[in-house]
Amino acid sequence: MKATLIDLPKFEDPRGNLSFVEEENHIPFKIKRTYWIYDVPGGQVRGGHAFKKQEELIIALSGSFDVVIDNGKIKEIFSLNRSYYGLYVPAGLWRQMINFSTNSLALVLSSTEFEGIDYIRDYDDFLNYRTTHEK
Ligand code: TYD
């Protein structure tokens, strides 16, 4: 499967805008966990791993950053800079988060609870995993 940008509802209002996300309605999974990445010093890179099971939606709630998605053959870069859309990342893709702006805030909705064994942290292991689990 491919990573795709998902537009979320947006209620524009002179008092301030409002967006939301509902599990299984706007995203194709049930939300088991939410985490966020913040106070990222300039030039730092987060991620750099793949998940065997975990699916996720990544939203730039504030500021901007790029998500690099790699299926073992092709890399795609998604720039996230608005809080009314997110990047859906299915399982089995290598992903890195780069180019964080000052004060950026990345919200991640995850389909699983935290499980260290779901991570593939070695890139060669990831390439081997892809050849045996090609989707
Ligand atoms: P990790 O996912 O490895 O972040 P990154 O790939 O961006 O470096 O998480 C960093 C640490 O935080 C790691 O030791 C595991 C821990 N962690 C949790 O305990 N629960 C969580 O939900 C997440 C996302 C991470």
Short mmCIF file of N, CA, C and O and ligand atoms in Angstrom, two decimals:
data_model
loop_
_atom_site.label_atom_id
_atom_site.label_comp_id
_atom_site.label_asym_id
_atom_site.label_seq_id
_atom_site.Cartn_x
_atom_site.Cartn_y
_atom_site.Cartn_z
N MET A 1 0.83 -1.21 0.00
CA MET A 1 0.00 0.00 0.00
C MET A 1 0.86 1.25 0.00
O MET A 1 1.99 1.23 0.44
N LYS A 2 0.25 2.33 -0.47
CA LYS A 2 0.99 3.58 -0.56
C LYS A 2 0.58 4.54 0.56
O LYS A 2 -0.55 4.50 1.04
N ALA A 3 1.50 5.42 0.91
CA ALA A 3 1.16 6.51 1.83
C ALA A 3 0.33 7.54 1.06
O ALA A 3 0.62 7.81 -0.11
N THR A 4 -0.70 8.06 1.70
CA THR A 4 -1.55 9.05 1.00
C THR A 4 -1.92 10.20 1.94
O THR A 4 -2.11 9.98 3.15
N LEU A 5 -2.06 11.36 1.33
CA LEU A 5 -2.53 12.52 2.11
C LEU A 5 -4.04 12.42 2.26
O LEU A 5 -4.75 12.09 1.31
N ILE A 6 -4.51 12.68 3.46
CA ILE A 6 -5.95 12.64 3.73
C ILE A 6 -6.41 14.02 4.18
O ILE A 6 -5.88 14.57 5.16
N ASP A 7 -7.39 14.56 3.44
CA ASP A 7 -7.97 15.85 3.84
C ASP A 7 -8.93 15.62 4.99
O ASP A 7 -9.78 14.72 4.93
N LEU A 8 -8.84 16.44 6.00
CA LEU A 8 -9.73 16.34 7.16
C LEU A 8 -10.77 17.45 7.09
O LEU A 8 -10.57 18.45 6.38
N PRO A 9 -11.88 17.27 7.80
CA PRO A 9 -12.88 18.34 7.81
C PRO A 9 -12.27 19.64 8.35
O PRO A 9 -11.39 19.60 9.21
N LYS A 10 -12.76 20.76 7.81
CA LYS A 10 -12.25 22.06 8.27
C LYS A 10 -13.42 23.02 8.37
O LYS A 10 -14.12 23.25 7.38
N PHE A 11 -13.65 23.51 9.57
CA PHE A 11 -14.69 24.51 9.78
C PHE A 11 -14.02 25.86 9.94
O PHE A 11 -13.41 26.13 10.97
N GLU A 12 -14.12 26.65 8.87
CA GLU A 12 -13.52 27.98 8.94
C GLU A 12 -14.46 28.91 9.69
O GLU A 12 -15.69 28.87 9.49
N ASP A 13 -13.90 29.71 10.54
CA ASP A 13 -14.71 30.53 11.43
C ASP A 13 -13.90 31.77 11.78
O ASP A 13 -12.70 31.67 12.04
N PRO A 14 -14.54 32.93 11.77
CA PRO A 14 -13.79 34.14 12.16
C PRO A 14 -13.21 34.04 13.56
O PRO A 14 -12.25 34.73 13.91
N ARG A 15 -13.77 33.15 14.38
CA ARG A 15 -13.23 33.00 15.74
C ARG A 15 -12.03 32.08 15.78
O ARG A 15 -11.41 31.87 16.82
N GLY A 16 -11.73 31.46 14.61
CA GLY A 16 -10.65 30.47 14.57
C GLY A 16 -11.16 29.21 13.92
O GLY A 16 -12.35 28.89 14.03
N ASN A 17 -10.31 28.48 13.24
CA ASN A 17 -10.74 27.31 12.49
C ASN A 17 -10.73 26.06 13.36
O ASN A 17 -10.04 26.01 14.38
N LEU A 18 -11.48 25.05 12.91
CA LEU A 18 -11.60 23.81 13.68
C LEU A 18 -11.54 22.63 12.71
O LEU A 18 -12.21 22.63 11.68
N SER A 19 -10.73 21.65 13.06
CA SER A 19 -10.68 20.40 12.29
C SER A 19 -10.76 19.24 13.26
O SER A 19 -10.50 19.40 14.46
N PHE A 20 -11.07 18.06 12.73
CA PHE A 20 -11.18 16.88 13.59
C PHE A 20 -10.94 15.63 12.77
O PHE A 20 -10.93 15.66 11.53
N VAL A 21 -10.77 14.53 13.47
CA VAL A 21 -10.59 13.25 12.79
C VAL A 21 -11.33 12.18 13.59
O VAL A 21 -11.29 12.18 14.83
N GLU A 22 -12.05 11.30 12.88
CA GLU A 22 -12.77 10.19 13.51
C GLU A 22 -12.20 8.88 12.99
O GLU A 22 -12.03 8.71 11.77
N GLU A 23 -11.94 7.97 13.93
CA GLU A 23 -11.39 6.68 13.52
C GLU A 23 -12.38 5.97 12.62
O GLU A 23 -13.59 6.08 12.81
N GLU A 24 -11.86 5.27 11.64
CA GLU A 24 -12.61 4.47 10.67
C GLU A 24 -13.51 5.29 9.76
O GLU A 24 -14.05 4.78 8.80
N ASN A 25 -13.65 6.59 10.07
CA ASN A 25 -14.46 7.46 9.23
C ASN A 25 -13.56 8.25 8.29
O ASN A 25 -13.74 8.23 7.06
N HIS A 26 -12.57 8.93 8.86
CA HIS A 26 -11.63 9.68 8.04
C HIS A 26 -10.34 8.92 7.82
O HIS A 26 -9.59 9.22 6.89
N ILE A 27 -10.04 7.98 8.72
CA ILE A 27 -8.81 7.18 8.59
C ILE A 27 -9.20 5.70 8.69
O ILE A 27 -10.18 5.37 9.37
N PRO A 28 -8.47 4.82 8.00
CA PRO A 28 -8.92 3.43 7.88
C PRO A 28 -8.49 2.53 9.03
O PRO A 28 -8.23 1.35 8.83
N PHE A 29 -8.37 3.08 10.25
CA PHE A 29 -8.00 2.23 11.39
C PHE A 29 -8.59 2.80 12.67
O PHE A 29 -9.00 3.96 12.72
N LYS A 30 -8.62 1.95 13.70
CA LYS A 30 -9.04 2.39 15.02
C LYS A 30 -7.82 2.96 15.75
O LYS A 30 -6.73 2.40 15.66
N ILE A 31 -8.02 4.03 16.48
CA ILE A 31 -6.90 4.71 17.14
C ILE A 31 -6.65 4.05 18.50
O ILE A 31 -7.50 4.09 19.38
N LYS A 32 -5.46 3.46 18.64
CA LYS A 32 -5.09 2.85 19.92
C LYS A 32 -4.18 3.76 20.74
O LYS A 32 -4.03 3.58 21.95
N ARG A 33 -3.53 4.70 20.07
CA ARG A 33 -2.51 5.52 20.76
C ARG A 33 -2.33 6.82 20.00
O ARG A 33 -2.48 6.86 18.77
N THR A 34 -2.01 7.85 20.75
CA THR A 34 -1.66 9.15 20.15
C THR A 34 -0.36 9.61 20.78
O THR A 34 -0.20 9.51 21.99
N TYR A 35 0.58 10.04 19.96
CA TYR A 35 1.78 10.65 20.52
C TYR A 35 2.15 11.86 19.69
O TYR A 35 1.60 12.06 18.59
N TRP A 36 3.04 12.67 20.20
CA TRP A 36 3.41 13.89 19.50
C TRP A 36 4.89 14.16 19.67
O TRP A 36 5.50 13.75 20.65
N ILE A 37 5.44 14.83 18.68
CA ILE A 37 6.87 15.13 18.63
C ILE A 37 7.00 16.65 18.58
O ILE A 37 6.36 17.30 17.73
N TYR A 38 7.79 17.19 19.47
CA TYR A 38 7.84 18.65 19.63
C TYR A 38 9.23 19.04 20.12
O TYR A 38 10.04 18.17 20.47
N ASP A 39 9.50 20.34 20.15
CA ASP A 39 10.81 20.85 20.59
C ASP A 39 11.96 20.19 19.82
O ASP A 39 12.97 19.82 20.41
N VAL A 40 11.75 19.99 18.52
CA VAL A 40 12.80 19.34 17.72
C VAL A 40 13.86 20.39 17.36
O VAL A 40 13.54 21.39 16.71
N PRO A 41 15.11 20.19 17.78
CA PRO A 41 16.14 21.17 17.43
C PRO A 41 16.38 21.19 15.92
O PRO A 41 16.23 20.15 15.26
N GLY A 42 16.73 22.33 15.38
CA GLY A 42 16.98 22.48 13.94
C GLY A 42 17.92 21.41 13.42
O GLY A 42 18.92 21.07 14.06
N GLY A 43 17.58 20.84 12.27
CA GLY A 43 18.45 19.86 11.62
C GLY A 43 18.28 18.43 12.11
O GLY A 43 18.87 17.51 11.54
N GLN A 44 17.49 18.23 13.16
CA GLN A 44 17.33 16.86 13.68
C GLN A 44 16.36 16.05 12.82
O GLN A 44 15.48 16.59 12.16
N VAL A 45 16.54 14.73 12.86
CA VAL A 45 15.72 13.79 12.07
C VAL A 45 15.07 12.83 13.05
O VAL A 45 15.72 12.32 13.96
N ARG A 46 13.76 12.61 12.87
CA ARG A 46 13.05 11.62 13.70
C ARG A 46 12.61 10.48 12.79
O ARG A 46 12.58 10.59 11.59
N GLY A 47 12.18 9.40 13.44
CA GLY A 47 11.77 8.24 12.65
C GLY A 47 12.99 7.48 12.20
O GLY A 47 13.92 7.27 12.97
N GLY A 48 13.02 7.10 10.92
CA GLY A 48 14.13 6.28 10.46
C GLY A 48 13.91 4.84 10.86
O GLY A 48 14.78 4.19 11.46
N HIS A 49 12.72 4.34 10.57
CA HIS A 49 12.36 2.95 10.86
C HIS A 49 11.07 2.61 10.12
O HIS A 49 10.44 3.50 9.53
N ALA A 50 10.71 1.35 10.17
CA ALA A 50 9.42 0.90 9.61
C ALA A 50 8.68 0.14 10.70
O ALA A 50 9.27 -0.26 11.71
N PHE A 51 7.39 -0.03 10.49
CA PHE A 51 6.57 -0.84 11.40
C PHE A 51 6.01 -2.04 10.65
O PHE A 51 5.63 -1.91 9.48
N LYS A 52 5.96 -3.17 11.34
CA LYS A 52 5.38 -4.36 10.70
C LYS A 52 3.86 -4.29 10.71
O LYS A 52 3.20 -4.69 9.75
N LYS A 53 3.28 -3.79 11.80
CA LYS A 53 1.82 -3.77 11.93
C LYS A 53 1.24 -2.36 11.98
O LYS A 53 0.14 -2.13 11.51
N GLN A 54 1.95 -1.47 12.64
CA GLN A 54 1.38 -0.16 12.95
C GLN A 54 1.06 0.66 11.70
O GLN A 54 1.89 0.85 10.83
N GLU A 55 -0.17 1.18 11.66
CA GLU A 55 -0.56 2.18 10.66
C GLU A 55 -0.67 3.50 11.40
O GLU A 55 -0.96 3.51 12.60
N GLU A 56 -0.50 4.60 10.70
CA GLU A 56 -0.56 5.88 11.41
C GLU A 56 -1.02 7.01 10.51
O GLU A 56 -0.98 6.93 9.29
N LEU A 57 -1.48 8.04 11.19
CA LEU A 57 -1.78 9.31 10.51
C LEU A 57 -0.90 10.37 11.17
O LEU A 57 -0.92 10.50 12.40
N ILE A 58 -0.14 11.08 10.36
CA ILE A 58 0.77 12.10 10.87
C ILE A 58 0.22 13.47 10.45
O ILE A 58 -0.04 13.70 9.26
N ILE A 59 0.05 14.35 11.43
CA ILE A 59 -0.49 15.69 11.15
C ILE A 59 0.50 16.74 11.68
O ILE A 59 1.00 16.59 12.81
N ALA A 60 0.75 17.77 10.88
CA ALA A 60 1.53 18.91 11.36
C ALA A 60 0.55 19.86 12.06
O ALA A 60 -0.08 20.69 11.41
N LEU A 61 0.38 19.69 13.36
CA LEU A 61 -0.57 20.55 14.08
C LEU A 61 -0.09 21.99 14.10
O LEU A 61 -0.89 22.92 14.14
N SER A 62 1.22 22.14 14.07
CA SER A 62 1.80 23.48 14.06
C SER A 62 3.11 23.41 13.28
O SER A 62 3.78 22.38 13.28
N GLY A 63 3.45 24.50 12.59
CA GLY A 63 4.70 24.53 11.85
C GLY A 63 4.70 23.57 10.68
O GLY A 63 3.65 23.24 10.13
N SER A 64 5.88 23.10 10.31
CA SER A 64 6.00 22.25 9.12
C SER A 64 7.16 21.29 9.27
O SER A 64 8.10 21.52 10.03
N PHE A 65 7.07 20.19 8.53
CA PHE A 65 8.16 19.21 8.42
C PHE A 65 7.86 18.35 7.21
O PHE A 65 6.75 18.40 6.65
N ASP A 66 8.85 17.58 6.79
CA ASP A 66 8.68 16.68 5.65
C ASP A 66 8.75 15.24 6.14
O ASP A 66 9.53 14.91 7.04
N VAL A 67 7.92 14.38 5.54
CA VAL A 67 7.96 12.95 5.85
C VAL A 67 8.46 12.24 4.60
O VAL A 67 7.88 12.39 3.52
N VAL A 68 9.56 11.49 4.74
CA VAL A 68 10.12 10.73 3.63
C VAL A 68 9.64 9.29 3.77
O VAL A 68 9.87 8.64 4.79
N ILE A 69 8.91 8.83 2.74
CA ILE A 69 8.37 7.47 2.74
C ILE A 69 9.13 6.66 1.70
O ILE A 69 9.25 7.07 0.55
N ASP A 70 9.60 5.51 2.12
CA ASP A 70 10.47 4.69 1.27
C ASP A 70 9.91 3.26 1.28
O ASP A 70 9.74 2.67 2.35
N ASN A 71 9.61 2.74 0.07
CA ASN A 71 9.08 1.37 0.02
C ASN A 71 10.19 0.35 -0.31
O ASN A 71 9.92 -0.79 -0.65
N GLY A 72 11.43 0.81 -0.22
CA GLY A 72 12.56 -0.07 -0.52
C GLY A 72 13.06 0.12 -1.94
O GLY A 72 14.18 -0.27 -2.26
N LYS A 73 12.22 0.75 -2.76
CA LYS A 73 12.60 1.00 -4.15
C LYS A 73 12.50 2.49 -4.48
O LYS A 73 13.35 3.04 -5.14
N ILE A 74 11.41 3.10 -4.02
CA ILE A 74 11.13 4.50 -4.37
C ILE A 74 10.92 5.30 -3.09
O ILE A 74 10.25 4.82 -2.14
N LYS A 75 11.48 6.51 -3.07
CA LYS A 75 11.26 7.42 -1.94
C LYS A 75 10.32 8.53 -2.37
O LYS A 75 10.48 9.09 -3.46
N GLU A 76 9.37 8.86 -1.51
CA GLU A 76 8.47 9.99 -1.76
C GLU A 76 8.58 10.94 -0.59
O GLU A 76 8.66 10.48 0.57
N ILE A 77 8.53 12.23 -0.87
CA ILE A 77 8.58 13.23 0.21
C ILE A 77 7.25 13.96 0.29
O ILE A 77 6.75 14.46 -0.73
N PHE A 78 6.66 13.96 1.46
CA PHE A 78 5.39 14.66 1.69
C PHE A 78 5.68 15.83 2.64
O PHE A 78 6.20 15.62 3.74
N SER A 79 5.33 17.04 2.21
CA SER A 79 5.50 18.21 3.06
C SER A 79 4.21 18.45 3.83
O SER A 79 3.15 18.63 3.22
N LEU A 80 4.30 18.44 5.13
CA LEU A 80 3.13 18.69 5.96
C LEU A 80 3.27 20.06 6.60
O LEU A 80 4.29 20.35 7.24
N ASN A 81 2.27 20.90 6.40
CA ASN A 81 2.37 22.27 6.93
C ASN A 81 1.02 22.89 7.27
O ASN A 81 0.93 24.08 7.49
N ARG A 82 -0.03 22.08 7.29
CA ARG A 82 -1.35 22.58 7.68
C ARG A 82 -1.99 21.53 8.60
O ARG A 82 -1.77 20.34 8.44
N SER A 83 -2.84 22.00 9.52
CA SER A 83 -3.41 21.05 10.49
C SER A 83 -4.71 20.43 10.00
O SER A 83 -5.33 19.67 10.73
N TYR A 84 -5.14 20.73 8.75
CA TYR A 84 -6.39 20.15 8.24
C TYR A 84 -6.16 19.03 7.25
O TYR A 84 -7.06 18.64 6.53
N TYR A 85 -4.94 18.50 7.18
CA TYR A 85 -4.73 17.23 6.47
C TYR A 85 -3.61 16.47 7.14
O TYR A 85 -2.82 17.04 7.92
N GLY A 86 -3.59 15.18 6.84
CA GLY A 86 -2.57 14.34 7.46
C GLY A 86 -2.05 13.33 6.46
O GLY A 86 -2.66 13.12 5.39
N LEU A 87 -0.95 12.70 6.80
CA LEU A 87 -0.38 11.68 5.93
C LEU A 87 -0.68 10.31 6.53
O LEU A 87 -0.26 10.01 7.66
N TYR A 88 -1.44 9.52 5.77
CA TYR A 88 -1.72 8.15 6.20
C TYR A 88 -0.53 7.28 5.77
O TYR A 88 -0.16 7.25 4.59
N VAL A 89 0.05 6.58 6.74
CA VAL A 89 1.20 5.71 6.45
C VAL A 89 0.81 4.28 6.80
O VAL A 89 0.67 3.95 7.99
N PRO A 90 0.60 3.42 5.80
CA PRO A 90 0.28 2.03 6.10
C PRO A 90 1.50 1.31 6.68
O PRO A 90 2.61 1.86 6.66
N ALA A 91 1.31 0.11 7.15
CA ALA A 91 2.43 -0.66 7.70
C ALA A 91 3.41 -1.03 6.59
O ALA A 91 3.05 -1.04 5.40
N GLY A 92 4.65 -1.29 6.99
CA GLY A 92 5.61 -1.87 6.05
C GLY A 92 6.37 -0.88 5.21
O GLY A 92 6.97 -1.26 4.20
N LEU A 93 6.37 0.40 5.60
CA LEU A 93 7.11 1.42 4.84
C LEU A 93 8.14 2.08 5.77
O LEU A 93 7.86 2.33 6.94
N TRP A 94 9.31 2.35 5.21
CA TRP A 94 10.34 3.07 5.99
C TRP A 94 9.97 4.54 6.00
O TRP A 94 9.63 5.10 4.96
N ARG A 95 10.04 5.17 7.17
CA ARG A 95 9.68 6.59 7.19
C ARG A 95 10.60 7.40 8.10
O ARG A 95 11.01 6.99 9.16
N GLN A 96 10.91 8.58 7.59
CA GLN A 96 11.75 9.53 8.30
C GLN A 96 11.05 10.86 8.33
O GLN A 96 10.33 11.20 7.39
N MET A 97 11.27 11.63 9.38
CA MET A 97 10.69 12.97 9.48
C MET A 97 11.85 13.96 9.56
O MET A 97 12.72 13.83 10.43
N ILE A 98 11.84 14.92 8.61
CA ILE A 98 12.98 15.83 8.48
C ILE A 98 12.49 17.27 8.32
O ILE A 98 11.29 17.51 8.16
N ASN A 99 13.44 18.21 8.33
CA ASN A 99 13.15 19.63 8.04
C ASN A 99 12.09 20.22 8.97
O ASN A 99 11.20 20.97 8.51
N PHE A 100 12.18 19.91 10.25
CA PHE A 100 11.22 20.48 11.20
C PHE A 100 11.45 21.98 11.32
O PHE A 100 12.58 22.44 11.50
N SER A 101 10.37 22.75 11.22
CA SER A 101 10.49 24.19 11.45
C SER A 101 10.52 24.45 12.95
O SER A 101 10.14 23.59 13.76
N THR A 102 10.92 25.66 13.30
CA THR A 102 10.93 26.04 14.71
C THR A 102 9.52 25.93 15.28
O THR A 102 8.56 26.32 14.63
N ASN A 103 9.39 25.37 16.45
CA ASN A 103 8.10 25.23 17.14
C ASN A 103 7.10 24.34 16.41
O ASN A 103 5.90 24.46 16.62
N SER A 104 7.59 23.43 15.55
CA SER A 104 6.63 22.54 14.88
C SER A 104 6.16 21.47 15.87
O SER A 104 6.85 21.12 16.83
N LEU A 105 4.96 21.00 15.59
CA LEU A 105 4.33 20.00 16.46
C LEU A 105 3.73 18.91 15.57
O LEU A 105 2.83 19.19 14.77
N ALA A 106 4.28 17.70 15.67
CA ALA A 106 3.80 16.57 14.86
C ALA A 106 2.91 15.70 15.74
O ALA A 106 3.36 15.20 16.79
N LEU A 107 1.66 15.53 15.32
CA LEU A 107 0.75 14.64 16.03
C LEU A 107 0.66 13.34 15.25
O LEU A 107 0.48 13.36 14.03
N VAL A 108 0.79 12.21 15.97
CA VAL A 108 0.71 10.91 15.30
C VAL A 108 -0.40 10.09 15.94
O VAL A 108 -0.41 9.87 17.15
N LEU A 109 -1.37 9.68 15.11
CA LEU A 109 -2.42 8.77 15.56
C LEU A 109 -2.00 7.38 15.10
O LEU A 109 -1.67 7.18 13.92
N SER A 110 -2.01 6.43 16.03
CA SER A 110 -1.46 5.12 15.72
C SER A 110 -2.51 4.03 15.91
O SER A 110 -3.37 4.12 16.79
N SER A 111 -2.40 2.99 15.09
CA SER A 111 -3.37 1.89 15.15
C SER A 111 -3.00 0.86 16.23
O SER A 111 -3.75 -0.09 16.44
N THR A 112 -1.84 1.04 16.87
CA THR A 112 -1.40 0.05 17.87
C THR A 112 -0.94 0.74 19.15
O THR A 112 -0.56 1.91 19.13
N GLU A 113 -0.94 -0.02 20.23
CA GLU A 113 -0.23 0.45 21.42
C GLU A 113 1.26 0.35 21.13
O GLU A 113 1.66 -0.27 20.15
N PHE A 114 2.09 0.94 21.99
CA PHE A 114 3.53 0.91 21.74
C PHE A 114 4.06 -0.51 21.92
O PHE A 114 3.86 -1.13 22.96
N GLU A 115 4.72 -1.00 20.88
CA GLU A 115 5.32 -2.34 20.94
C GLU A 115 6.68 -2.26 20.26
O GLU A 115 6.75 -2.12 19.03
N GLY A 116 7.73 -2.36 21.04
CA GLY A 116 9.09 -2.27 20.48
C GLY A 116 9.34 -3.31 19.40
O GLY A 116 10.05 -3.04 18.43
N ILE A 117 8.70 -4.48 19.52
CA ILE A 117 8.99 -5.55 18.54
C ILE A 117 8.34 -5.29 17.18
O ILE A 117 8.62 -5.99 16.22
N ASP A 118 7.47 -4.27 17.12
CA ASP A 118 6.85 -3.94 15.83
C ASP A 118 7.81 -3.12 14.95
O ASP A 118 7.58 -2.97 13.75
N TYR A 119 8.89 -2.59 15.56
CA TYR A 119 9.80 -1.72 14.81
C TYR A 119 10.79 -2.55 13.98
O TYR A 119 11.31 -3.56 14.45
N ILE A 120 11.08 -2.08 12.77
CA ILE A 120 12.25 -2.54 12.02
C ILE A 120 13.18 -1.34 11.97
O ILE A 120 12.87 -0.33 11.34
N ARG A 121 14.30 -1.42 12.67
CA ARG A 121 15.18 -0.24 12.81
C ARG A 121 16.41 -0.30 11.92
O ARG A 121 17.14 0.68 11.81
N ASP A 122 16.65 -1.47 11.34
CA ASP A 122 17.83 -1.63 10.50
C ASP A 122 17.39 -1.62 9.03
O ASP A 122 16.48 -2.38 8.65
N TYR A 123 18.01 -0.76 8.21
CA TYR A 123 17.53 -0.59 6.83
C TYR A 123 17.68 -1.87 6.01
O TYR A 123 16.80 -2.21 5.21
N ASP A 124 18.77 -2.62 6.22
CA ASP A 124 18.93 -3.89 5.48
C ASP A 124 17.86 -4.90 5.90
O ASP A 124 17.34 -5.65 5.07
N ASP A 125 17.54 -4.92 7.20
CA ASP A 125 16.44 -5.80 7.66
C ASP A 125 15.13 -5.40 6.98
O ASP A 125 14.32 -6.25 6.61
N PHE A 126 14.94 -4.08 6.83
CA PHE A 126 13.73 -3.58 6.16
C PHE A 126 13.67 -4.07 4.71
O PHE A 126 12.62 -4.55 4.26
N LEU A 127 14.81 -3.97 4.01
CA LEU A 127 14.81 -4.42 2.60
C LEU A 127 14.51 -5.91 2.52
O LEU A 127 13.75 -6.35 1.65
N ASN A 128 15.07 -6.69 3.45
CA ASN A 128 14.77 -8.13 3.47
C ASN A 128 13.28 -8.36 3.76
O ASN A 128 12.64 -9.21 3.15
N TYR A 129 12.75 -7.58 4.70
CA TYR A 129 11.34 -7.71 5.06
C TYR A 129 10.46 -7.41 3.85
O TYR A 129 9.49 -8.12 3.57
N ARG A 130 10.82 -6.36 3.09
CA ARG A 130 10.03 -6.00 1.91
C ARG A 130 10.03 -7.13 0.88
O ARG A 130 9.00 -7.40 0.26
N THR A 131 11.18 -7.77 0.70
CA THR A 131 11.22 -8.80 -0.35
C THR A 131 10.36 -10.00 0.05
O THR A 131 9.81 -10.68 -0.81
N THR A 132 10.21 -10.24 1.35
CA THR A 132 9.39 -11.39 1.77
C THR A 132 7.94 -11.00 2.02
O THR A 132 7.09 -11.88 2.15
N HIS A 133 7.66 -9.69 2.15
CA HIS A 133 6.27 -9.25 2.44
C HIS A 133 5.79 -8.24 1.41
O HIS A 133 5.08 -7.30 1.75
N GLU A 134 6.23 -8.38 0.17
CA GLU A 134 5.85 -7.41 -0.86
C GLU A 134 4.33 -7.28 -0.95
O GLU A 134 3.64 -8.30 -1.04
N LYS A 135 3.85 -6.03 -0.92
CA LYS A 135 2.39 -5.85 -0.98
C LYS A 135 2.02 -5.15 -2.26
O LYS A 135 2.78 -4.36 -2.76
P1 TYD B 1 10.88 6.22 18.49
O1 TYD B 1 9.59 5.76 17.91
O2 TYD B 1 12.07 5.31 18.36
O3 TYD B 1 11.21 7.65 17.91
P2 TYD B 1 12.17 8.04 16.72
O4 TYD B 1 12.15 6.92 15.75
O5 TYD B 1 11.62 9.30 16.17
O6 TYD B 1 13.51 8.22 17.32
O7 TYD B 1 10.62 6.53 20.02
C1 TYD B 1 11.63 7.11 20.85
C2 TYD B 1 11.54 6.47 22.21
O8 TYD B 1 10.28 6.69 22.80
C3 TYD B 1 11.77 4.97 22.17
O9 TYD B 1 12.70 4.64 23.18
C4 TYD B 1 10.44 4.36 22.50
C5 TYD B 1 9.68 5.47 23.20
N1 TYD B 1 8.25 5.46 22.85
C6 TYD B 1 7.32 4.98 23.74
O10 TYD B 1 7.66 4.50 24.85
N2 TYD B 1 6.00 5.03 23.41
C7 TYD B 1 5.59 5.53 22.23
O11 TYD B 1 4.36 5.57 21.96
C8 TYD B 1 6.56 6.00 21.29
C9 TYD B 1 6.17 6.54 19.96
C10 TYD B 1 7.88 5.96 21.65
#
